[in-house]
């Protein structure tokens, strides 16, 4: 399980700041199997119960002071941030004094597009002495492979849709917008911005079904051009496949080695049982 | 009411192929006032009752043969196509023999993005001897003016959002995608593809409301770069303003002279009563 990044480290005390979904558990498990010592800082209301199998503590999203104290107490030399995060309702957040001290910085963090937010979060930790790392440095097997990784194969028409999808994603990358597009029969059905991939796929159902029964159309998901690979990598999981099937899509294409696969075995099994293809496009392919 | 385009014509027998909304009626009225003789071909299930004030006939969306016969019988030398069109359910369409004869052409029309579809529709009519004209040739007052045309004025922050919105719309234009974007606080909330502007605005409500009460964010609507101005010009109307207000947006910006205003008096009144700004950006402004 140990990859290029992890093999250079030995026995790192790794702080895992854990959002929702299965990825935080998978990263902690892979890191432990590679000889590291994970400590999970679980974001309450987001992180799943499974992370409790590792040394851990819960914090609220507003408890920046507590988070920094925990990272110091546990002598974490590196940290990763992984998992989904519900956009906080600012009126309901519980703030600690660390939050208040860091408030000017945090307010600056909130303005502007997603990607620059990510870069500023990275700098925030680095200025406080923690090395921010990519979760796939410790769990390289979570990255999507190149080529077809399902039983179903993309048709020539689907390959055309995939190409158009990556072109649209690339054009949008300059604007810090979402990382996903749905294309069917050379027609862009939906573009993700702030609503998230799941909501975007869901609205494609009625748009994709005018009078035909066969599956068609592709979800394309890619990182932004120049994206900081340590933070907020796009991810797909079994639920993504279910939603794509419910909207009658023929398959999913991701950028190989730059998109995370959550719960990979279940994801592939789901795609195979529903007849969808899974495709990892190489960076130079489109 | 007569503008540059209309003044070159006198007493044109004008075939108005009418979809939904108030624009077909407004075009017919303006054309009649300018001395032309409109004949409305109303698309059943789309066109409103108000067009019955003019000489008219109803056709089904699949009745291409009947439409061409009517245009010839009425000796229409020019036609305009205006109004919204529900995407037809192919299984429920009633076809006539004209549809079947033209089927190979029509099937080619259905493939590919919106804008090339429009160009091919124009060619379809021109090859059959009808000059396709822009509806604003006959009703120039329907085009959005330049500058602020509401009581409320865009804030400097809103002007920044407008600029980003036009940049995104421009980047997407190359892909025949929708013509609208919502930006709030320098963050792209939503991008329109196949779902239509109304659905896109509606989903911005929850995305735009995390814990604040003041209005913010802008709907930006523009034609595609290089768009055929005779067909499918973007439009806004009173309902657009209502939806924008319901999603807590501060205003609406359109490309001046390239976006149609449906029911303009009611639109401006609605914006003024709800406190939204309306802004027409010049082509060289952003």
Coordinates of C-alpha atoms in Angstrom, one line a residue:
Chain A
X1 CA 0.0 0.0 0.0
X2 CA 2.9 2.4 0.3
X3 CA 3.5 4.7 -2.7
X4 CA 6.2 7.1 -3.9
X5 CA 5.3 9.9 -1.4
X6 CA 4.9 7.6 1.6
X7 CA 8.1 5.6 1.1
X8 CA 10.2 8.7 1.7
X9 CA 8.6 9.1 5.1
X10 CA 8.9 6.6 7.9
X11 CA 6.6 6.5 10.9
X12 CA 5.2 9.9 10.4
X13 CA 2.7 11.2 13.1
X14 CA 0.1 12.2 10.6
X15 CA -2.8 14.5 11.6
X16 CA -5.8 13.6 9.5
X17 CA -8.4 16.4 9.5
X18 CA -11.5 14.3 8.5
X19 CA -14.6 15.4 6.8
X20 CA -17.4 13.1 5.7
X21 CA -17.5 10.0 3.5
X22 CA -15.3 6.9 3.5
X23 CA -12.1 8.6 2.3
X24 CA -10.8 9.7 5.8
X25 CA -11.0 6.1 7.1
X26 CA -9.4 4.8 4.0
X27 CA -6.5 7.3 4.2
X28 CA -6.0 6.5 7.9
X29 CA -6.0 2.8 7.2
X30 CA -3.5 3.0 4.3
X31 CA -1.2 5.3 6.3
X32 CA -1.2 2.9 9.3
X33 CA -0.5 -0.1 7.0
X34 CA 2.4 1.9 5.6
X35 CA 3.9 2.2 9.0
X36 CA 2.7 5.7 9.9
X37 CA 0.8 6.8 13.0
X38 CA -2.4 8.5 12.1
X39 CA -4.2 10.8 14.5
X40 CA -7.7 11.8 13.3
X41 CA -9.2 15.2 14.0
X42 CA -12.8 14.5 13.2
X43 CA -15.0 17.4 12.1
X44 CA -18.2 16.9 14.2
X45 CA -21.3 16.6 12.0
X46 CA -19.2 15.6 9.0
X47 CA -16.8 12.7 9.9
X48 CA -18.2 9.1 10.0
X49 CA -18.1 6.8 13.0
X50 CA -15.5 4.5 11.4
X51 CA -12.6 6.9 12.1
X52 CA -13.1 6.1 15.8
X53 CA -11.0 2.9 15.1
X54 CA -8.0 5.2 15.1
X55 CA -6.7 7.6 17.8
X56 CA -8.9 10.6 17.3
X57 CA -10.6 13.6 18.8
X58 CA -13.7 15.5 17.6
X59 CA -13.8 19.3 17.0
X60 CA -16.4 21.6 15.7
X61 CA -15.8 23.3 12.4
X62 CA -15.3 26.7 14.3
X63 CA -12.8 25.3 16.8
X64 CA -9.6 26.3 15.1
X65 CA -7.8 26.9 18.4
X66 CA -8.6 23.4 19.7
X67 CA -7.5 21.9 16.3
X68 CA -4.1 23.6 16.5
X69 CA -3.7 22.6 20.2
X70 CA -4.5 18.9 19.3
X71 CA -2.1 18.9 16.3
X72 CA 0.7 20.3 18.6
X73 CA -0.1 18.0 21.5
X74 CA 0.0 15.0 19.2
X75 CA 3.3 16.2 17.7
X76 CA 1.8 15.8 14.2
X77 CA 4.6 16.7 11.7
X78 CA 2.4 16.4 8.7
X79 CA -1.3 16.8 8.1
X80 CA -3.8 15.9 5.4
X81 CA -7.3 17.3 5.0
X82 CA -9.7 14.8 3.4
X83 CA -13.4 14.1 3.1
X84 CA -16.5 16.2 2.4
X85 CA -17.5 19.3 4.3
X86 CA -21.0 20.6 4.6
X87 CA -20.8 24.4 4.0
X88 CA -21.2 25.7 7.6
X89 CA -24.2 27.8 8.7
X90 CA -22.3 30.7 10.1
X91 CA -25.1 31.5 12.6
X92 CA -25.0 28.1 14.2
X93 CA -21.2 27.6 14.4
X94 CA -19.7 27.4 17.9
X95 CA -16.5 29.4 17.9
X96 CA -13.6 29.1 20.3
X97 CA -10.9 31.7 21.1
X98 CA -8.6 30.3 18.5
X99 CA -11.3 31.0 16.0
X100 CA -11.6 34.6 17.2
X101 CA -7.8 35.1 17.2
X102 CA -7.6 33.8 13.7
X103 CA -10.7 35.7 12.6
X104 CA -9.1 38.2 10.3
X105 CA -7.3 35.4 8.5
X106 CA -10.5 33.3 8.4
X107 CA -12.6 36.1 6.9
X108 CA -10.0 36.5 4.2
X109 CA -10.3 32.8 3.6
X110 CA -14.0 33.0 3.0
X111 CA -13.8 35.5 0.1
X112 CA -13.3 34.4 -3.5
X113 CA -13.5 31.1 -5.4
X114 CA -12.9 27.7 -4.1
X115 CA -9.4 27.0 -5.3
X116 CA -7.8 30.2 -3.9
X117 CA -9.6 29.3 -0.6
X118 CA -7.8 26.0 -0.7
X119 CA -4.4 27.7 -1.3
X120 CA -5.0 30.0 1.6
X121 CA -5.9 27.2 3.9
X122 CA -2.6 25.5 3.0
X123 CA -0.7 28.6 3.8
X124 CA -2.6 29.0 7.1
X125 CA -1.3 25.6 8.3
X126 CA 2.2 26.0 6.9
X127 CA 2.7 29.4 8.7
X128 CA 1.8 27.5 11.9
X129 CA 4.5 24.9 11.3
X130 CA 2.5 22.0 9.9
X131 CA 3.4 20.5 6.6
X132 CA 0.3 20.0 4.5
X133 CA 0.4 16.8 2.4
X134 CA -1.8 15.2 -0.2
X135 CA -3.8 12.3 1.1
X136 CA -2.7 10.2 -1.8
X137 CA 0.9 10.5 -0.6
X138 CA -0.2 8.1 2.1
X139 CA -2.9 6.3 0.2
X140 CA -1.8 6.2 -3.5
X141 CA -4.2 3.4 -4.3
X142 CA -7.1 5.8 -3.9
X143 CA -6.3 7.6 -7.1
X144 CA -8.3 6.6 -10.3
X145 CA -6.3 4.5 -12.7
X146 CA -5.8 5.2 -16.4
X147 CA -8.1 3.4 -18.9
X148 CA -11.3 1.5 -18.4
X149 CA -11.9 0.1 -14.9
X150 CA -15.4 -1.4 -15.3
X151 CA -16.8 -4.3 -17.3
X152 CA -18.8 -1.9 -19.6
X153 CA -16.8 0.0 -22.2
X154 CA -17.5 3.6 -23.5
X155 CA -18.9 3.6 -27.0
X156 CA -17.3 5.8 -29.6
X157 CA -20.2 8.3 -29.1
X158 CA -19.5 8.3 -25.3
X159 CA -15.8 9.0 -26.1
X160 CA -16.9 12.1 -28.0
X161 CA -19.0 13.2 -25.0
X162 CA -16.0 12.6 -22.7
X163 CA -13.8 14.7 -24.9
X164 CA -16.3 17.6 -24.9
X165 CA -16.7 17.3 -21.1
X166 CA -13.0 17.6 -20.4
X167 CA -12.8 20.7 -22.8
X168 CA -15.7 22.4 -20.9
X169 CA -14.1 21.5 -17.5
X170 CA -10.8 23.0 -18.7
X171 CA -12.4 26.2 -19.9
X172 CA -14.2 26.6 -16.6
X173 CA -11.1 25.8 -14.5
X174 CA -9.9 29.4 -14.9
X175 CA -12.9 30.6 -12.8
X176 CA -12.6 28.4 -9.7
X177 CA -15.9 26.7 -10.5
X178 CA -16.9 23.1 -9.8
X179 CA -15.2 20.2 -11.3
X180 CA -17.9 18.3 -13.1
X181 CA -19.9 18.4 -16.3
X182 CA -22.5 16.1 -17.8
X183 CA -22.5 15.7 -21.6
X184 CA -25.0 13.6 -23.7
X185 CA -24.8 13.2 -27.4
X186 CA -22.4 16.1 -27.9
X187 CA -24.7 18.4 -25.8
X188 CA -23.7 19.8 -22.5
X189 CA -26.6 18.9 -20.1
X190 CA -25.2 20.4 -16.9
X191 CA -22.3 22.3 -15.4
X192 CA -21.4 22.1 -11.8
X193 CA -20.8 25.4 -9.8
X194 CA -21.7 25.7 -6.1
X195 CA -24.4 23.1 -5.9
X196 CA -22.1 20.1 -5.8
X197 CA -21.8 17.1 -8.1
X198 CA -24.7 15.0 -6.7
X199 CA -27.2 17.8 -7.2
X200 CA -25.9 18.4 -10.7
X201 CA -26.2 14.8 -11.7
X202 CA -29.7 14.5 -10.3
X203 CA -31.1 17.3 -12.4
X204 CA -29.8 15.6 -15.6
X205 CA -32.5 12.9 -15.3
X206 CA -35.4 14.7 -16.9
X207 CA -33.1 16.5 -19.3
X208 CA -31.6 13.3 -20.6
X209 CA -34.8 11.3 -21.1
X210 CA -36.8 12.8 -23.9
X211 CA -38.4 9.8 -25.4
X212 CA -35.5 7.3 -25.3
X213 CA -34.8 4.3 -23.1
X214 CA -31.1 3.5 -23.6
X215 CA -28.4 4.9 -21.3
X216 CA -26.5 7.8 -22.8
X217 CA -24.4 10.7 -21.6
X218 CA -21.3 10.9 -19.4
X219 CA -20.4 12.5 -16.1
X220 CA -16.9 14.0 -16.5
X221 CA -15.0 14.9 -13.4
X222 CA -11.6 16.6 -13.4
X223 CA -9.4 18.7 -11.1
X224 CA -9.1 22.3 -11.9
X225 CA -6.1 23.2 -14.1
X226 CA -3.3 24.1 -11.7
X227 CA -5.2 22.8 -8.7
X228 CA -3.3 22.3 -5.5
X229 CA -3.3 18.5 -5.4
X230 CA -3.1 18.5 -1.6
X231 CA -6.6 19.8 -1.1
X232 CA -10.1 19.2 -2.2
X233 CA -9.2 16.7 -5.0
X234 CA -12.4 15.7 -6.8
X235 CA -13.7 12.3 -5.8
X236 CA -16.3 9.8 -6.9
X237 CA -17.9 7.0 -4.9
X238 CA -20.6 4.3 -5.1
X239 CA -23.3 7.0 -4.6
X240 CA -22.0 8.9 -7.6
X241 CA -22.5 5.8 -9.7
X242 CA -26.1 5.3 -8.3
X243 CA -27.0 8.9 -9.2
X244 CA -25.5 8.6 -12.7
X245 CA -27.5 5.5 -13.3
X246 CA -30.7 7.2 -12.0
X247 CA -30.2 9.9 -14.6
X248 CA -29.7 7.3 -17.3
X249 CA -26.1 8.1 -17.9
X250 CA -23.9 5.6 -19.7
X251 CA -20.8 6.1 -17.6
X252 CA -18.3 8.2 -15.7
X253 CA -15.0 9.5 -16.8
X254 CA -12.4 11.0 -14.5
X255 CA -8.9 12.4 -14.9
X256 CA -6.6 9.4 -14.2
X257 CA -4.3 9.8 -11.2
X258 CA -6.0 13.1 -10.2
X259 CA -9.4 12.0 -8.9
X260 CA -10.0 10.0 -5.7
X261 CA -12.1 6.9 -5.7
X262 CA -14.0 6.5 -2.5
X263 CA -14.8 2.9 -1.5
X264 CA -13.3 1.6 -4.7
X265 CA -14.4 -2.0 -4.6
X266 CA -18.0 -1.0 -3.9
X267 CA -17.8 1.7 -6.6
X268 CA -16.7 -0.7 -9.3
X269 CA -19.2 -3.4 -8.2
X270 CA -22.0 -0.9 -8.4
X271 CA -21.0 0.3 -11.9
X272 CA -20.8 -3.3 -13.0
X273 CA -24.1 -4.3 -11.6
X274 CA -25.8 -1.2 -13.2
X275 CA -24.0 -1.5 -16.5
X276 CA -22.1 1.8 -16.4
X277 CA -18.5 2.3 -17.6
X278 CA -15.7 3.9 -15.6
X279 CA -12.9 5.5 -17.5
X280 CA -9.7 7.2 -16.4
X281 CA -8.5 9.7 -19.0
X282 CA -4.8 10.4 -19.2
X283 CA -3.8 14.0 -18.9
X284 CA -2.6 14.2 -22.5
X285 CA -5.6 12.3 -23.9
X286 CA -7.9 15.2 -24.7
Chain B
X1 CA -41.8 52.1 -32.8
X2 CA -39.9 51.6 -36.1
X3 CA -36.2 51.0 -35.9
X4 CA -33.3 50.8 -38.3
X5 CA -34.2 47.4 -39.7
X6 CA -38.0 48.0 -40.0
X7 CA -37.6 51.3 -41.7
X8 CA -36.0 49.6 -44.7
X9 CA -39.1 47.5 -45.2
X10 CA -42.6 48.7 -46.0
X11 CA -45.7 46.7 -45.5
X12 CA -43.9 43.3 -45.2
X13 CA -46.2 40.2 -44.8
X14 CA -44.4 38.9 -41.8
X15 CA -44.8 35.3 -40.7
X16 CA -44.3 35.2 -36.9
X17 CA -43.6 31.6 -35.7
X18 CA -44.7 32.1 -32.1
X19 CA -43.6 30.2 -29.0
X20 CA -44.6 31.0 -25.4
X21 CA -44.3 34.1 -23.3
X22 CA -45.3 37.7 -24.1
X23 CA -42.7 38.4 -26.8
X24 CA -44.6 37.0 -29.8
X25 CA -47.5 39.3 -29.1
X26 CA -45.1 42.3 -28.6
X27 CA -43.3 41.6 -31.8
X28 CA -46.6 41.3 -33.8
X29 CA -47.9 44.5 -32.2
X30 CA -44.8 46.5 -32.9
X31 CA -44.6 45.1 -36.5
X32 CA -48.3 46.1 -37.1
X33 CA -47.7 49.6 -35.6
X34 CA -44.7 50.0 -38.0
X35 CA -47.0 49.3 -41.0
X36 CA -46.3 45.6 -41.5
X37 CA -48.9 42.8 -41.8
X38 CA -48.1 40.1 -39.3
X39 CA -49.4 36.6 -39.7
X40 CA -48.9 34.5 -36.6
X41 CA -48.2 30.8 -36.8
X42 CA -48.8 29.8 -33.2
X43 CA -47.1 26.7 -31.8
X44 CA -49.8 24.8 -30.0
X45 CA -49.1 24.2 -26.4
X46 CA -46.6 27.0 -26.4
X47 CA -48.1 30.2 -27.8
X48 CA -50.3 32.4 -25.6
X49 CA -54.0 33.3 -26.3
X50 CA -53.0 37.0 -26.9
X51 CA -51.7 36.3 -30.4
X52 CA -55.3 35.6 -31.5
X53 CA -55.7 39.3 -31.8
X54 CA -53.8 39.0 -35.0
X55 CA -54.4 36.9 -38.1
X56 CA -53.1 33.5 -37.0
X57 CA -53.2 29.7 -37.3
X58 CA -52.2 27.0 -34.9
X59 CA -49.8 24.2 -35.7
X60 CA -48.3 21.4 -33.8
X61 CA -44.5 21.4 -33.3
X62 CA -44.3 18.4 -35.6
X63 CA -46.4 19.9 -38.4
X64 CA -43.6 21.2 -40.6
X65 CA -45.6 20.6 -43.8
X66 CA -48.6 22.6 -42.6
X67 CA -46.3 25.4 -41.4
X68 CA -44.6 25.7 -44.9
X69 CA -48.0 25.6 -46.6
X70 CA -49.3 28.4 -44.4
X71 CA -46.3 30.6 -45.0
X72 CA -46.7 30.1 -48.7
X73 CA -50.5 30.6 -48.7
X74 CA -50.1 33.9 -46.7
X75 CA -47.3 35.0 -49.1
X76 CA -45.0 35.7 -46.1
X77 CA -41.8 37.2 -47.5
X78 CA -40.0 37.3 -44.2
X79 CA -40.4 35.3 -41.0
X80 CA -39.3 35.7 -37.4
X81 CA -39.2 32.9 -34.8
X82 CA -39.8 34.2 -31.3
X83 CA -40.9 32.9 -27.9
X84 CA -40.0 30.0 -25.6
X85 CA -40.4 26.4 -26.8
X86 CA -40.9 23.5 -24.5
X87 CA -38.5 20.7 -25.6
X88 CA -40.9 18.4 -27.4
X89 CA -41.5 14.9 -26.1
X90 CA -40.8 12.9 -29.3
X91 CA -43.1 10.1 -28.4
X92 CA -46.1 12.4 -28.2
X93 CA -45.6 14.6 -31.2
X94 CA -48.1 14.4 -34.0
X95 CA -46.3 14.4 -37.3
X96 CA -47.6 15.4 -40.7
X97 CA -46.3 14.3 -44.1
X98 CA -44.2 17.5 -44.3
X99 CA -42.5 16.3 -41.2
X100 CA -41.7 12.9 -42.7
X101 CA -40.4 14.4 -46.0
X102 CA -38.2 16.7 -44.0
X103 CA -37.2 14.0 -41.5
X104 CA -33.5 13.5 -42.6
X105 CA -33.0 17.3 -42.3
X106 CA -34.8 17.4 -39.0
X107 CA -32.8 14.6 -37.5
X108 CA -29.6 16.4 -38.4
X109 CA -31.1 19.5 -36.8
X110 CA -31.5 17.6 -33.5
X111 CA -27.8 16.7 -33.0
X112 CA -25.2 18.9 -31.5
X113 CA -25.4 22.0 -29.4
X114 CA -28.1 24.7 -29.3
X115 CA -26.4 27.3 -31.4
X116 CA -25.6 25.2 -34.4
X117 CA -29.1 23.9 -34.2
X118 CA -30.3 27.5 -34.6
X119 CA -28.0 28.1 -37.6
X120 CA -29.4 25.0 -39.3
X121 CA -33.0 26.0 -38.7
X122 CA -32.2 29.3 -40.4
X123 CA -30.7 27.5 -43.4
X124 CA -33.8 25.2 -43.5
X125 CA -36.1 28.2 -44.0
X126 CA -33.8 30.0 -46.4
X127 CA -33.4 27.0 -48.6
X128 CA -37.2 27.1 -48.9
X129 CA -37.4 30.7 -49.9
X130 CA -38.3 32.5 -46.7
X131 CA -36.0 35.2 -45.4
X132 CA -35.4 34.7 -41.7
X133 CA -35.2 38.0 -39.8
X134 CA -34.5 39.0 -36.2
X135 CA -37.6 39.9 -34.2
X136 CA -35.9 43.1 -33.1
X137 CA -35.7 44.3 -36.8
X138 CA -39.5 44.8 -36.3
X139 CA -39.5 45.5 -32.6
X140 CA -36.2 47.3 -31.7
X141 CA -37.6 48.6 -28.5
X142 CA -37.6 45.1 -27.0
X143 CA -33.8 45.1 -26.8
X144 CA -32.2 45.9 -23.4
X145 CA -30.8 49.4 -23.2
X146 CA -27.2 50.3 -22.1
X147 CA -26.7 51.4 -18.5
X148 CA -28.9 51.2 -15.4
X149 CA -32.7 50.9 -16.1
X150 CA -34.0 50.5 -12.6
X151 CA -34.2 52.6 -9.5
X152 CA -31.7 50.5 -7.6
X153 CA -28.1 50.8 -8.6
X154 CA -25.4 48.0 -8.7
X155 CA -22.9 48.4 -5.8
X156 CA -19.2 48.2 -6.6
X157 CA -19.2 44.6 -5.3
X158 CA -22.1 43.8 -7.7
X159 CA -20.1 45.4 -10.6
X160 CA -17.3 42.9 -9.8
X161 CA -19.7 40.0 -9.9
X162 CA -21.1 41.3 -13.2
X163 CA -17.7 41.4 -14.7
X164 CA -16.9 37.8 -13.5
X165 CA -20.3 36.6 -14.8
X166 CA -19.6 38.0 -18.3
X167 CA -16.2 36.4 -18.3
X168 CA -17.7 33.0 -17.5
X169 CA -20.4 33.4 -20.1
X170 CA -17.8 34.2 -22.7
X171 CA -15.6 31.2 -21.8
X172 CA -18.7 28.9 -22.1
X173 CA -19.9 30.4 -25.3
X174 CA -17.5 28.3 -27.3
X175 CA -19.4 25.2 -26.2
X176 CA -23.0 26.1 -27.2
X177 CA -24.0 26.0 -23.5
X178 CA -26.7 28.2 -21.9
X179 CA -26.4 31.9 -21.7
X180 CA -26.7 32.6 -18.0
X181 CA -24.6 32.6 -14.9
X182 CA -25.1 33.6 -11.2
X183 CA -22.2 35.2 -9.3
X184 CA -22.3 36.3 -5.7
X185 CA -19.3 37.9 -3.9
X186 CA -16.9 36.9 -6.6
X187 CA -18.0 33.3 -6.4
X188 CA -19.8 31.5 -9.3
X189 CA -23.0 30.0 -7.7
X190 CA -24.5 28.5 -10.9
X191 CA -24.0 28.0 -14.6
X192 CA -26.8 27.3 -17.0
X193 CA -26.6 24.4 -19.4
X194 CA -29.7 22.5 -20.5
X195 CA -32.0 23.2 -17.5
X196 CA -32.9 26.8 -18.5
X197 CA -32.4 30.1 -16.7
X198 CA -35.4 29.8 -14.4
X199 CA -34.3 26.5 -12.9
X200 CA -30.8 27.8 -12.5
X201 CA -31.8 30.9 -10.6
X202 CA -34.1 28.8 -8.4
X203 CA -31.3 26.6 -7.2
X204 CA -29.2 29.6 -6.1
X205 CA -31.5 30.4 -3.2
X206 CA -30.1 28.0 -0.7
X207 CA -26.6 28.5 -2.1
X208 CA -26.8 32.2 -1.6
X209 CA -28.2 32.3 1.9
X210 CA -25.7 31.0 4.3
X211 CA -26.5 33.1 7.3
X212 CA -27.0 36.6 5.8
X213 CA -30.0 38.7 5.1
X214 CA -29.1 41.3 2.6
X215 CA -29.5 40.7 -1.1
X216 CA -26.3 39.9 -3.0
X217 CA -25.3 38.3 -6.2
X218 CA -26.1 38.9 -9.8
X219 CA -27.8 37.0 -12.6
X220 CA -25.8 37.7 -15.8
X221 CA -27.4 36.9 -19.1
X222 CA -25.6 37.3 -22.5
X223 CA -25.8 35.9 -26.0
X224 CA -23.2 33.4 -27.0
X225 CA -20.2 34.9 -28.7
X226 CA -20.9 34.8 -32.5
X227 CA -24.6 33.9 -31.9
X228 CA -27.0 34.2 -34.8
X229 CA -28.9 37.3 -33.6
X230 CA -32.0 36.2 -35.6
X231 CA -32.7 33.2 -33.4
X232 CA -33.0 32.3 -29.7
X233 CA -31.8 35.6 -28.4
X234 CA -31.6 35.4 -24.6
X235 CA -34.6 37.1 -22.9
X236 CA -35.6 38.2 -19.4
X237 CA -39.1 39.1 -18.1
X238 CA -41.0 39.9 -14.9
X239 CA -40.8 36.3 -13.8
X240 CA -37.0 36.3 -14.1
X241 CA -37.0 39.3 -11.7
X242 CA -39.3 37.4 -9.3
X243 CA -37.1 34.3 -9.3
X244 CA -33.9 36.4 -8.8
X245 CA -35.6 38.2 -5.8
X246 CA -36.6 34.8 -4.3
X247 CA -33.0 33.7 -4.5
X248 CA -31.9 36.9 -2.7
X249 CA -30.0 38.3 -5.7
X250 CA -29.3 42.0 -5.8
X251 CA -29.9 42.4 -9.5
X252 CA -29.7 41.3 -13.1
X253 CA -27.2 42.3 -15.8
X254 CA -27.7 41.7 -19.5
X255 CA -25.7 42.5 -22.6
X256 CA -27.1 45.7 -23.9
X257 CA -28.8 45.6 -27.3
X258 CA -28.4 41.8 -27.4
X259 CA -30.9 40.6 -24.9
X260 CA -34.7 40.9 -25.2
X261 CA -36.9 42.3 -22.5
X262 CA -40.3 40.7 -22.3
X263 CA -43.1 42.8 -20.9
X264 CA -40.6 45.6 -20.3
X265 CA -42.9 48.0 -18.2
X266 CA -43.9 45.1 -15.9
X267 CA -40.3 43.9 -15.7
X268 CA -39.0 47.3 -14.6
X269 CA -41.9 47.8 -12.2
X270 CA -41.3 44.4 -10.6
X271 CA -37.6 45.2 -10.2
X272 CA -38.3 48.6 -8.6
X273 CA -40.9 47.2 -6.2
X274 CA -38.5 44.4 -5.2
X275 CA -35.4 46.6 -5.0
X276 CA -33.4 44.8 -7.6
X277 CA -31.2 46.6 -10.1
X278 CA -31.3 46.1 -13.9
X279 CA -28.1 46.8 -15.8
X280 CA -27.3 46.7 -19.5
X281 CA -23.6 46.2 -20.1
X282 CA -22.0 47.5 -23.3
X283 CA -20.2 45.0 -25.5
X284 CA -16.8 46.6 -24.8
X285 CA -17.4 47.1 -21.1
X286 CA -16.0 43.8 -19.7

